[in-house]
């Protein structure tokens, strides 16, 4: 079905195509029978692969990454694509328009996107109102950020506003520290800033947990543009502050393997296939650093089951996609889950941790040669 509409969508300006797609999904869901049809084509045909992570039970480990449903107004259709969970947002405390258009670019030959959206958001009040109207069919994460006009020294206040508003309606929450499109954002990843932010937010999380009598996990989303020492320092901070999960990674300011494309000179964060190796490297280093103590949500350039499996072997406990959904359509969810499941059956394992161990114990190609030869 998506193969038929993709040429039309790709003939439009990318942001216009995005808005049109979400609007069409929303409107069609008002027609009786549409939801059941989408569900039967996608979600019902996605094999079950239940996982536990962050204290949540998910029907499968593949989630929608933040940024596609920034305003929490397309939850029903996106859940019916078969995702195990959806991460909504980034939402900022007050509504803001984001950067001027054009701010979204397709690098189609690379199945990549460059965006400099700059956290366009309806703001927390409208976001939570949207959320309160939907029937939930899968766990929902809320990704929170800060308003552009909030000075960096007051960033914590914006995150606290997000946490307080989102906590009662979220299954987990994510702090985005890593957008390349908001000035100063990456400074938040610097050690001292991050320690202050995490201290304040974990403290508030405990206050909210007592007030609401339930615990909502708190994840941190990081950039891929970090060296190994920085990744290791972040891993230690996350452990010290008892952070519940880490999302790795956001888009990259680097331009790996796309330099020949004129659009690669556009400012912003690159996502999709060219991000794959960079994100996998960050996941591998993080996994080394957190040593299984903090679940890793692996995201960046996953387009098929083999890419997903690469992230799992590198240390991911859950996965997310965004750009592949644009290039390959909703069927990509089922294809990825089917492929992960068949790899687990072949290895005779039930968890990703077992898969990593089993894979590490497989004979390497040269060893295999000696045993059989
Ligand atoms: C158009 C666009 C907008 C995005 N907006 C956000 C956002 O608001 N917050 C966020 O944390 N990540 C955002 N992201 C990053 C994605 O969540 C994801 O981390 C990144 O695209 C890498 O995954 P992918 O290669 O599967 O797309 C955005 C990505 C794209 C392409």
mmCIF file of C-alpha atoms and ligand atoms in Angstrom:
data_model
loop_
_atom_site.group_PDB
_atom_site.id
_atom_site.type_symbol
_atom_site.label_atom_id
_atom_site.label_comp_id
_atom_site.label_asym_id
_atom_site.label_seq_id
_atom_site.Cartn_x
_atom_site.Cartn_y
_atom_site.Cartn_z
ATOM 1 C CA UNK A 1 0.000 0.000 0.000
ATOM 2 C CA UNK A 2 2.787 2.446 0.996
ATOM 3 C CA UNK A 3 4.656 1.707 -2.265
ATOM 4 C CA UNK A 4 1.690 3.243 -4.106
ATOM 5 C CA UNK A 5 1.485 6.460 -2.089
ATOM 6 C CA UNK A 6 5.231 7.034 -1.565
ATOM 7 C CA UNK A 7 5.851 8.592 -5.022
ATOM 8 C CA UNK A 8 3.065 11.093 -4.326
ATOM 9 C CA UNK A 9 4.413 11.924 -0.871
ATOM 10 C CA UNK A 10 7.963 12.231 -2.192
ATOM 11 C CA UNK A 11 6.811 14.640 -4.913
ATOM 12 C CA UNK A 12 5.836 17.072 -2.142
ATOM 13 C CA UNK A 13 7.985 19.223 0.104
ATOM 14 C CA UNK A 14 9.107 16.855 2.921
ATOM 15 C CA UNK A 15 7.458 18.760 5.761
ATOM 16 C CA UNK A 16 4.248 19.164 3.749
ATOM 17 C CA UNK A 17 4.273 15.389 3.041
ATOM 18 C CA UNK A 18 4.777 14.683 6.754
ATOM 19 C CA UNK A 19 1.893 16.931 7.787
ATOM 20 C CA UNK A 20 -0.353 15.572 5.035
ATOM 21 C CA UNK A 21 0.345 11.966 6.026
ATOM 22 C CA UNK A 22 -0.450 12.560 9.696
ATOM 23 C CA UNK A 23 -3.548 14.588 8.824
ATOM 24 C CA UNK A 24 -4.790 11.864 6.458
ATOM 25 C CA UNK A 25 -4.275 9.204 9.118
ATOM 26 C CA UNK A 26 -6.110 11.304 11.710
ATOM 27 C CA UNK A 27 -9.054 12.020 9.404
ATOM 28 C CA UNK A 28 -9.342 8.460 8.123
ATOM 29 C CA UNK A 29 -9.531 7.224 11.716
ATOM 30 C CA UNK A 30 -12.850 9.052 12.018
ATOM 31 C CA UNK A 31 -14.273 6.733 9.340
ATOM 32 C CA UNK A 32 -15.655 3.578 10.971
ATOM 33 C CA UNK A 33 -13.667 0.493 10.064
ATOM 34 C CA UNK A 34 -10.381 2.268 9.177
ATOM 35 C CA UNK A 35 -8.707 1.571 12.496
ATOM 36 C CA UNK A 36 -9.702 -2.110 12.318
ATOM 37 C CA UNK A 37 -8.356 -2.299 8.751
ATOM 38 C CA UNK A 38 -4.966 -0.710 9.580
ATOM 39 C CA UNK A 39 -4.684 -2.898 12.666
ATOM 40 C CA UNK A 40 -5.422 -6.061 10.701
ATOM 41 C CA UNK A 41 -2.902 -5.189 7.957
ATOM 42 C CA UNK A 42 -0.074 -4.137 10.301
ATOM 43 C CA UNK A 43 -0.361 -4.712 14.084
ATOM 44 C CA UNK A 44 -2.194 -8.063 13.902
ATOM 45 C CA UNK A 45 0.318 -9.443 11.422
ATOM 46 C CA UNK A 46 3.308 -8.358 13.497
ATOM 47 C CA UNK A 47 4.473 -11.412 15.459
ATOM 48 C CA UNK A 48 4.420 -11.228 19.211
ATOM 49 C CA UNK A 49 7.852 -10.759 20.794
ATOM 50 C CA UNK A 50 7.145 -9.660 24.367
ATOM 51 C CA UNK A 51 9.937 -7.963 26.295
ATOM 52 C CA UNK A 52 10.346 -6.375 29.732
ATOM 53 C CA UNK A 53 12.357 -3.198 30.029
ATOM 54 C CA UNK A 54 12.290 -0.214 32.404
ATOM 55 C CA UNK A 55 9.696 -2.184 34.410
ATOM 56 C CA UNK A 56 7.299 -2.096 31.433
ATOM 57 C CA UNK A 57 5.933 -5.034 29.527
ATOM 58 C CA UNK A 58 5.961 -4.355 25.786
ATOM 59 C CA UNK A 59 4.409 -6.514 23.045
ATOM 60 C CA UNK A 60 7.620 -6.144 21.066
ATOM 61 C CA UNK A 61 10.904 -4.233 21.442
ATOM 62 C CA UNK A 62 10.481 -1.809 18.509
ATOM 63 C CA UNK A 63 9.262 1.707 19.260
ATOM 64 C CA UNK A 64 8.626 4.849 17.276
ATOM 65 C CA UNK A 65 11.401 7.401 17.886
ATOM 66 C CA UNK A 66 10.646 10.923 19.096
ATOM 67 C CA UNK A 67 9.961 13.688 16.604
ATOM 68 C CA UNK A 68 7.393 12.074 14.331
ATOM 69 C CA UNK A 69 4.392 12.653 16.570
ATOM 70 C CA UNK A 70 5.623 15.763 18.337
ATOM 71 C CA UNK A 71 2.176 16.853 19.528
ATOM 72 C CA UNK A 72 0.656 13.486 20.532
ATOM 73 C CA UNK A 73 -2.092 13.789 17.971
ATOM 74 C CA UNK A 74 -1.643 10.650 15.864
ATOM 75 C CA UNK A 75 -1.247 7.981 18.522
ATOM 76 C CA UNK A 76 -4.007 5.567 17.428
ATOM 77 C CA UNK A 77 -2.773 5.015 13.850
ATOM 78 C CA UNK A 78 0.898 4.857 14.839
ATOM 79 C CA UNK A 79 0.191 2.239 17.517
ATOM 80 C CA UNK A 80 -1.778 0.234 14.934
ATOM 81 C CA UNK A 81 1.330 0.026 12.740
ATOM 82 C CA UNK A 82 2.459 -2.623 15.231
ATOM 83 C CA UNK A 83 5.009 -0.723 17.332
ATOM 84 C CA UNK A 84 5.688 -2.048 20.832
ATOM 85 C CA UNK A 85 5.736 1.518 22.192
ATOM 86 C CA UNK A 86 5.677 5.105 20.987
ATOM 87 C CA UNK A 87 7.873 7.985 22.099
ATOM 88 C CA UNK A 88 5.948 11.255 21.668
ATOM 89 C CA UNK A 89 7.366 14.787 21.567
ATOM 90 C CA UNK A 90 9.772 16.449 21.995
ATOM 91 C CA UNK A 91 7.345 18.733 23.827
ATOM 92 C CA UNK A 92 8.485 22.064 25.247
ATOM 93 C CA UNK A 93 6.781 23.816 28.191
ATOM 94 C CA UNK A 94 5.321 26.631 26.074
ATOM 95 C CA UNK A 95 4.260 26.417 22.436
ATOM 96 C CA UNK A 96 7.001 27.474 19.986
ATOM 97 C CA UNK A 97 7.193 27.481 16.187
ATOM 98 C CA UNK A 98 10.681 25.986 15.789
ATOM 99 C CA UNK A 99 13.095 27.172 13.093
ATOM 100 C CA UNK A 100 11.958 28.917 9.898
ATOM 101 C CA UNK A 101 11.080 26.658 6.945
ATOM 102 C CA UNK A 102 12.642 24.981 4.918
ATOM 103 C CA UNK A 103 13.974 22.838 7.689
ATOM 104 C CA UNK A 104 13.522 19.235 6.556
ATOM 105 C CA UNK A 105 15.425 17.634 3.660
ATOM 106 C CA UNK A 106 15.312 14.181 2.044
ATOM 107 C CA UNK A 107 18.591 12.596 0.929
ATOM 108 C CA UNK A 108 16.673 9.905 -0.899
ATOM 109 C CA UNK A 109 19.634 8.072 -2.458
ATOM 110 C CA UNK A 110 20.915 7.461 1.090
ATOM 111 C CA UNK A 111 17.531 6.831 2.726
ATOM 112 C CA UNK A 112 18.445 9.715 5.011
ATOM 113 C CA UNK A 113 16.939 12.934 6.317
ATOM 114 C CA UNK A 114 18.497 16.183 7.504
ATOM 115 C CA UNK A 115 16.301 18.187 9.846
ATOM 116 C CA UNK A 116 16.645 21.409 11.748
ATOM 117 C CA UNK A 117 13.062 21.571 13.013
ATOM 118 C CA UNK A 118 14.208 23.237 16.263
ATOM 119 C CA UNK A 119 11.594 21.672 18.577
ATOM 120 C CA UNK A 120 8.382 23.017 17.034
ATOM 121 C CA UNK A 121 5.840 22.167 19.714
ATOM 122 C CA UNK A 122 2.264 22.894 20.746
ATOM 123 C CA UNK A 123 3.491 23.137 24.336
ATOM 124 C CA UNK A 124 2.693 21.000 27.362
ATOM 125 C CA UNK A 125 -0.927 22.078 27.909
ATOM 126 C CA UNK A 126 -2.140 21.190 24.393
ATOM 127 C CA UNK A 127 0.082 18.091 24.293
ATOM 128 C CA UNK A 128 -1.319 16.587 27.498
ATOM 129 C CA UNK A 129 -4.875 17.524 26.418
ATOM 130 C CA UNK A 130 -4.322 15.563 23.174
ATOM 131 C CA UNK A 131 -2.979 12.642 25.149
ATOM 132 C CA UNK A 132 -5.926 12.564 27.518
ATOM 133 C CA UNK A 133 -8.326 12.070 24.573
ATOM 134 C CA UNK A 134 -6.816 8.861 23.157
ATOM 135 C CA UNK A 135 -7.459 5.213 23.888
ATOM 136 C CA UNK A 136 -4.081 3.716 24.732
ATOM 137 C CA UNK A 137 -3.126 0.480 23.053
ATOM 138 C CA UNK A 138 0.607 0.490 23.777
ATOM 139 C CA UNK A 139 2.970 2.145 26.278
ATOM 140 C CA UNK A 140 3.713 5.811 25.602
ATOM 141 C CA UNK A 141 6.929 7.664 26.340
ATOM 142 C CA UNK A 142 6.970 11.451 26.567
ATOM 143 C CA UNK A 143 10.102 13.195 25.377
ATOM 144 C CA UNK A 144 10.624 16.603 26.995
ATOM 145 C CA UNK A 145 12.851 19.520 26.035
ATOM 146 C CA UNK A 146 13.366 23.164 26.802
ATOM 147 C CA UNK A 147 12.029 26.269 25.107
ATOM 148 C CA UNK A 148 14.432 28.100 22.869
ATOM 149 C CA UNK A 149 14.100 31.383 24.748
ATOM 150 C CA UNK A 150 14.799 29.780 28.127
ATOM 151 C CA UNK A 151 18.398 30.656 29.037
ATOM 152 C CA UNK A 152 20.694 27.687 29.367
ATOM 153 C CA UNK A 153 21.232 28.405 33.069
ATOM 154 C CA UNK A 154 17.475 27.872 33.633
ATOM 155 C CA UNK A 155 17.172 24.736 31.483
ATOM 156 C CA UNK A 156 16.474 22.599 34.569
ATOM 157 C CA UNK A 157 13.272 24.578 35.209
ATOM 158 C CA UNK A 158 11.894 23.695 31.775
ATOM 159 C CA UNK A 159 12.667 20.006 32.225
ATOM 160 C CA UNK A 160 11.004 20.077 35.658
ATOM 161 C CA UNK A 161 7.871 21.605 34.099
ATOM 162 C CA UNK A 162 7.882 18.832 31.503
ATOM 163 C CA UNK A 163 8.381 16.124 34.084
ATOM 164 C CA UNK A 164 5.573 17.376 36.322
ATOM 165 C CA UNK A 165 3.080 17.725 33.457
ATOM 166 C CA UNK A 166 4.007 14.484 31.724
ATOM 167 C CA UNK A 167 4.431 12.235 34.748
ATOM 168 C CA UNK A 168 0.723 11.446 35.371
ATOM 169 C CA UNK A 169 0.129 10.463 31.719
ATOM 170 C CA UNK A 170 3.440 8.870 30.658
ATOM 171 C CA UNK A 171 4.597 5.253 30.814
ATOM 172 C CA UNK A 172 8.162 6.549 30.679
ATOM 173 C CA UNK A 173 9.774 9.923 30.093
ATOM 174 C CA UNK A 174 12.856 10.954 28.130
ATOM 175 C CA UNK A 175 15.036 14.013 28.546
ATOM 176 C CA UNK A 176 16.453 15.075 25.232
ATOM 177 C CA UNK A 177 19.861 16.558 25.890
ATOM 178 C CA UNK A 178 21.060 16.149 22.410
ATOM 179 C CA UNK A 179 19.230 18.034 19.673
ATOM 180 C CA UNK A 180 21.672 19.576 17.216
ATOM 181 C CA UNK A 181 19.047 22.221 16.420
ATOM 182 C CA UNK A 182 18.695 24.152 19.653
ATOM 183 C CA UNK A 183 21.684 26.311 20.556
ATOM 184 C CA UNK A 184 23.422 25.181 23.737
ATOM 185 C CA UNK A 185 21.627 21.812 23.835
ATOM 186 C CA UNK A 186 24.783 19.792 23.561
ATOM 187 C CA UNK A 187 26.407 21.759 26.360
ATOM 188 C CA UNK A 188 23.898 20.016 28.610
ATOM 189 C CA UNK A 189 25.735 16.802 27.994
ATOM 190 C CA UNK A 190 28.830 18.227 29.579
ATOM 191 C CA UNK A 191 29.559 16.458 32.777
ATOM 192 C CA UNK A 192 28.787 19.099 35.403
ATOM 193 C CA UNK A 193 25.659 20.380 33.680
ATOM 194 C CA UNK A 194 24.388 16.861 33.234
ATOM 195 C CA UNK A 195 25.044 15.964 36.874
ATOM 196 C CA UNK A 196 23.039 18.988 38.089
ATOM 197 C CA UNK A 197 20.184 18.267 35.685
ATOM 198 C CA UNK A 198 19.997 14.574 36.541
ATOM 199 C CA UNK A 199 20.157 15.284 40.270
ATOM 200 C CA UNK A 200 17.219 17.708 40.063
ATOM 201 C CA UNK A 201 15.106 15.515 37.816
ATOM 202 C CA UNK A 202 15.657 12.283 39.724
ATOM 203 C CA UNK A 203 14.740 14.110 42.917
ATOM 204 C CA UNK A 204 11.515 15.377 41.305
ATOM 205 C CA UNK A 205 10.791 11.913 39.913
ATOM 206 C CA UNK A 206 10.832 10.503 43.466
ATOM 207 C CA UNK A 207 8.540 13.284 44.691
ATOM 208 C CA UNK A 208 6.137 12.560 41.820
ATOM 209 C CA UNK A 209 6.324 8.798 42.463
ATOM 210 C CA UNK A 210 5.209 9.340 46.063
ATOM 211 C CA UNK A 211 2.478 11.800 45.056
ATOM 212 C CA UNK A 212 1.059 9.552 42.306
ATOM 213 C CA UNK A 213 1.830 6.225 44.005
ATOM 214 C CA UNK A 214 3.544 4.862 40.915
ATOM 215 C CA UNK A 215 7.006 5.060 39.440
ATOM 216 C CA UNK A 216 7.495 6.397 35.899
ATOM 217 C CA UNK A 217 10.948 5.573 34.510
ATOM 218 C CA UNK A 218 13.187 8.398 33.331
ATOM 219 C CA UNK A 219 15.401 7.967 30.267
ATOM 220 C CA UNK A 220 18.091 10.247 28.848
ATOM 221 C CA UNK A 221 18.624 10.663 25.093
ATOM 222 C CA UNK A 222 22.144 11.366 23.910
ATOM 223 C CA UNK A 223 23.865 12.530 20.737
ATOM 224 C CA UNK A 224 26.044 10.324 18.566
ATOM 225 C CA UNK A 225 28.686 13.049 18.281
ATOM 226 C CA UNK A 226 30.684 11.999 21.329
ATOM 227 C CA UNK A 227 34.093 10.407 21.631
ATOM 228 C CA UNK A 228 34.577 7.192 23.591
ATOM 229 C CA UNK A 229 35.800 9.008 26.714
ATOM 230 C CA UNK A 230 32.684 11.194 26.705
ATOM 231 C CA UNK A 231 30.419 8.174 26.248
ATOM 232 C CA UNK A 232 32.117 6.419 29.145
ATOM 233 C CA UNK A 233 31.772 9.529 31.358
ATOM 234 C CA UNK A 234 28.067 9.780 30.508
ATOM 235 C CA UNK A 235 27.589 6.055 31.228
ATOM 236 C CA UNK A 236 29.074 6.535 34.706
ATOM 237 C CA UNK A 237 26.899 9.572 35.405
ATOM 238 C CA UNK A 238 23.787 7.680 34.354
ATOM 239 C CA UNK A 239 24.670 4.844 36.709
ATOM 240 C CA UNK A 240 25.496 7.248 39.579
ATOM 241 C CA UNK A 241 22.103 8.924 39.184
ATOM 242 C CA UNK A 242 20.151 5.697 38.774
ATOM 243 C CA UNK A 243 18.747 6.761 35.414
ATOM 244 C CA UNK A 244 16.234 4.175 34.168
ATOM 245 C CA UNK A 245 17.254 3.990 30.482
ATOM 246 C CA UNK A 246 19.396 5.678 27.858
ATOM 247 C CA UNK A 247 18.246 6.396 24.308
ATOM 248 C CA UNK A 248 21.146 6.268 21.867
ATOM 249 C CA UNK A 249 21.186 8.141 19.622
ATOM 250 C CA UNK A 250 19.753 11.358 18.288
ATOM 251 C CA UNK A 251 20.703 12.651 14.822
ATOM 252 C CA UNK A 252 24.310 13.532 13.978
ATOM 253 C CA UNK A 253 25.870 16.863 13.005
ATOM 254 C CA UNK A 254 28.511 14.891 11.070
ATOM 255 C CA UNK A 255 27.930 13.886 7.449
ATOM 256 C CA UNK A 256 29.178 10.298 7.199
ATOM 257 C CA UNK A 257 29.067 8.850 3.651
ATOM 258 C CA UNK A 258 26.840 11.602 2.220
ATOM 259 C CA UNK A 259 29.346 14.381 1.460
ATOM 260 C CA UNK A 260 28.820 14.125 -2.304
ATOM 261 C CA UNK A 261 25.118 15.029 -1.949
ATOM 262 C CA UNK A 262 24.567 18.813 -2.261
ATOM 263 C CA UNK A 263 21.815 18.675 0.372
ATOM 264 C CA UNK A 264 24.360 17.331 2.871
ATOM 265 C CA UNK A 265 25.521 20.931 3.273
ATOM 266 C CA UNK A 266 22.194 21.873 4.864
ATOM 267 C CA UNK A 267 22.558 22.550 8.584
ATOM 268 C CA UNK A 268 20.844 20.177 10.981
ATOM 269 C CA UNK A 269 20.875 16.596 12.230
ATOM 270 C CA UNK A 270 21.326 13.658 9.869
ATOM 271 C CA UNK A 271 19.238 10.509 10.407
ATOM 272 C CA UNK A 272 18.671 7.271 8.525
ATOM 273 C CA UNK A 273 21.070 4.806 6.929
ATOM 274 C CA UNK A 274 24.267 6.910 7.130
ATOM 275 C CA UNK A 275 23.781 7.200 10.901
ATOM 276 C CA UNK A 276 23.680 3.451 11.418
ATOM 277 C CA UNK A 277 27.351 2.690 12.160
ATOM 278 C CA UNK A 278 27.845 5.814 14.248
ATOM 279 C CA UNK A 279 24.847 4.999 16.455
ATOM 280 C CA UNK A 280 25.834 1.346 16.751
ATOM 281 C CA UNK A 281 29.301 2.381 17.902
ATOM 282 C CA UNK A 282 27.814 4.625 20.623
ATOM 283 C CA UNK A 283 25.563 1.749 21.759
ATOM 284 C CA UNK A 284 28.513 -0.637 21.932
ATOM 285 C CA UNK A 285 30.564 1.816 24.008
ATOM 286 C CA UNK A 286 27.609 2.619 26.264
ATOM 287 C CA UNK A 287 26.957 -1.080 26.777
ATOM 288 C CA UNK A 288 30.553 -1.482 27.880
ATOM 289 C CA UNK A 289 30.118 1.481 30.247
ATOM 290 C CA UNK A 290 26.769 0.597 31.817
ATOM 291 C CA UNK A 291 27.510 -3.148 31.895
ATOM 292 C CA UNK A 292 23.869 -4.214 31.765
ATOM 293 C CA UNK A 293 22.805 -1.950 34.648
ATOM 294 C CA UNK A 294 20.801 0.474 32.488
ATOM 295 C CA UNK A 295 18.671 -0.592 29.519
ATOM 296 C CA UNK A 296 19.719 0.910 26.192
ATOM 297 C CA UNK A 297 17.142 1.999 23.620
ATOM 298 C CA UNK A 298 19.056 1.719 20.347
ATOM 299 C CA UNK A 299 18.098 4.104 17.556
ATOM 300 C CA UNK A 300 19.806 5.446 14.453
ATOM 301 C CA UNK A 301 19.727 4.107 10.922
ATOM 302 C CA UNK A 302 17.746 0.916 11.505
ATOM 303 C CA UNK A 303 16.076 0.035 8.186
ATOM 304 C CA UNK A 304 15.613 -3.719 8.399
ATOM 305 C CA UNK A 305 15.976 -6.743 10.677
ATOM 306 C CA UNK A 306 19.723 -7.079 10.048
ATOM 307 C CA UNK A 307 20.304 -3.479 11.194
ATOM 308 C CA UNK A 308 18.105 -4.093 14.242
ATOM 309 C CA UNK A 309 20.038 -7.253 15.077
ATOM 310 C CA UNK A 310 23.320 -5.360 14.805
ATOM 311 C CA UNK A 311 22.040 -2.901 17.442
ATOM 312 C CA UNK A 312 20.874 -5.761 19.691
ATOM 313 C CA UNK A 313 24.271 -7.484 19.504
ATOM 314 C CA UNK A 314 25.939 -4.147 20.277
ATOM 315 C CA UNK A 315 23.907 -3.913 23.489
ATOM 316 C CA UNK A 316 20.433 -2.529 22.732
ATOM 317 C CA UNK A 317 17.552 -3.790 24.877
ATOM 318 C CA UNK A 318 14.873 -1.896 22.966
ATOM 319 C CA UNK A 319 14.919 -0.246 19.543
ATOM 320 C CA UNK A 320 13.360 2.743 17.824
ATOM 321 C CA UNK A 321 12.998 3.918 14.231
ATOM 322 C CA UNK A 322 11.956 7.105 12.519
ATOM 323 C CA UNK A 323 13.539 7.597 9.070
ATOM 324 C CA UNK A 324 12.925 4.012 7.895
ATOM 325 C CA UNK A 325 9.212 4.541 8.394
ATOM 326 C CA UNK A 326 9.361 7.442 5.919
ATOM 327 C CA UNK A 327 11.306 5.494 3.287
ATOM 328 C CA UNK A 328 9.856 2.015 3.751
ATOM 329 C CA UNK A 329 6.395 2.553 5.208
ATOM 330 C CA UNK A 330 4.653 0.854 8.126
ATOM 331 C CA UNK A 331 5.387 -2.685 6.901
ATOM 332 C CA UNK A 332 8.954 -2.144 8.101
ATOM 333 C CA UNK A 333 7.753 -2.718 11.678
ATOM 334 C CA UNK A 334 6.519 -6.215 10.922
ATOM 335 C CA UNK A 335 9.591 -7.031 8.815
ATOM 336 C CA UNK A 336 11.952 -6.011 11.624
ATOM 337 C CA UNK A 337 10.112 -7.921 14.348
ATOM 338 C CA UNK A 338 9.762 -11.024 12.140
ATOM 339 C CA UNK A 339 13.497 -10.948 11.400
ATOM 340 C CA UNK A 340 14.515 -10.483 15.041
ATOM 341 C CA UNK A 341 12.232 -13.303 16.099
ATOM 342 C CA UNK A 342 13.603 -15.749 13.532
ATOM 343 C CA UNK A 343 17.182 -14.920 14.571
ATOM 344 C CA UNK A 344 16.282 -15.609 18.215
ATOM 345 C CA UNK A 345 14.636 -18.920 17.294
ATOM 346 C CA UNK A 346 17.731 -19.915 15.288
ATOM 347 C CA UNK A 347 19.988 -19.136 18.271
ATOM 348 C CA UNK A 348 17.500 -20.830 20.665
ATOM 349 C CA UNK A 349 17.435 -17.809 22.983
ATOM 350 C CA UNK A 350 14.622 -15.938 24.699
ATOM 351 C CA UNK A 351 16.253 -12.637 25.605
ATOM 352 C CA UNK A 352 18.612 -10.200 23.905
ATOM 353 C CA UNK A 353 21.179 -10.713 26.678
ATOM 354 C CA UNK A 354 21.154 -14.447 25.883
ATOM 355 C CA UNK A 355 21.407 -13.597 22.175
ATOM 356 C CA UNK A 356 24.548 -11.521 22.850
ATOM 357 C CA UNK A 357 26.110 -14.361 24.835
ATOM 358 C CA UNK A 358 25.146 -17.011 22.288
ATOM 359 C CA UNK A 359 26.477 -14.859 19.484
ATOM 360 C CA UNK A 360 29.756 -14.231 21.294
ATOM 361 C CA UNK A 361 30.169 -18.010 21.644
ATOM 362 C CA UNK A 362 29.496 -18.787 17.991
ATOM 363 C CA UNK A 363 32.570 -20.046 16.171
ATOM 364 C CA UNK A 364 34.136 -17.261 14.096
ATOM 365 C CA UNK A 365 34.297 -17.958 10.321
ATOM 366 C CA UNK A 366 37.975 -19.070 10.453
ATOM 367 C CA UNK A 367 37.360 -21.273 13.528
ATOM 368 C CA UNK A 368 34.341 -22.782 11.781
ATOM 369 C CA UNK A 369 36.676 -23.671 8.899
ATOM 370 C CA UNK A 370 38.974 -25.631 11.224
ATOM 371 C CA UNK A 371 36.202 -27.491 13.058
ATOM 372 C CA UNK A 372 34.449 -28.666 9.916
ATOM 373 C CA UNK A 373 37.525 -29.034 7.731
HETATM 374 C C1 LIG B 1 12.331 15.136 11.195
HETATM 375 C C2 LIG B 1 12.899 14.627 12.505
HETATM 376 C C3 LIG B 1 12.524 15.226 13.697
HETATM 377 C C4 LIG B 1 13.039 14.758 14.905
HETATM 378 N N1 LIG B 1 12.643 15.344 16.063
HETATM 379 C C5 LIG B 1 13.104 14.859 17.231
HETATM 380 C C6 LIG B 1 12.648 15.402 18.465
HETATM 381 O O1 LIG B 1 11.781 16.288 18.500
HETATM 382 N N2 LIG B 1 13.174 14.915 19.612
HETATM 383 C C7 LIG B 1 14.096 13.901 19.614
HETATM 384 O O2 LIG B 1 14.523 13.480 20.683
HETATM 385 N N3 LIG B 1 14.521 13.338 18.466
HETATM 386 C C8 LIG B 1 14.042 13.787 17.292
HETATM 387 N N4 LIG B 1 14.471 13.221 16.124
HETATM 388 C C9 LIG B 1 15.501 12.150 16.158
HETATM 389 C C10 LIG B 1 14.878 10.743 16.115
HETATM 390 O O3 LIG B 1 14.095 10.491 17.245
HETATM 391 C C11 LIG B 1 16.007 9.664 16.027
HETATM 392 O O4 LIG B 1 16.780 9.746 17.205
HETATM 393 C C12 LIG B 1 16.908 9.858 14.826
HETATM 394 O O5 LIG B 1 16.160 10.250 13.699
HETATM 395 C C13 LIG B 1 17.676 8.583 14.466
HETATM 396 O O6 LIG B 1 16.814 7.536 14.131
HETATM 397 P P1 LIG B 1 16.461 7.110 12.599
HETATM 398 O O7 LIG B 1 17.781 6.991 11.881
HETATM 399 O O8 LIG B 1 15.712 5.819 12.713
HETATM 400 O O9 LIG B 1 15.637 8.203 12.051
HETATM 401 C C14 LIG B 1 13.953 13.665 14.909
HETATM 402 C C15 LIG B 1 14.311 13.052 13.692
HETATM 403 C C16 LIG B 1 13.798 13.516 12.493
HETATM 404 C C17 LIG B 1 14.190 12.822 11.210
#
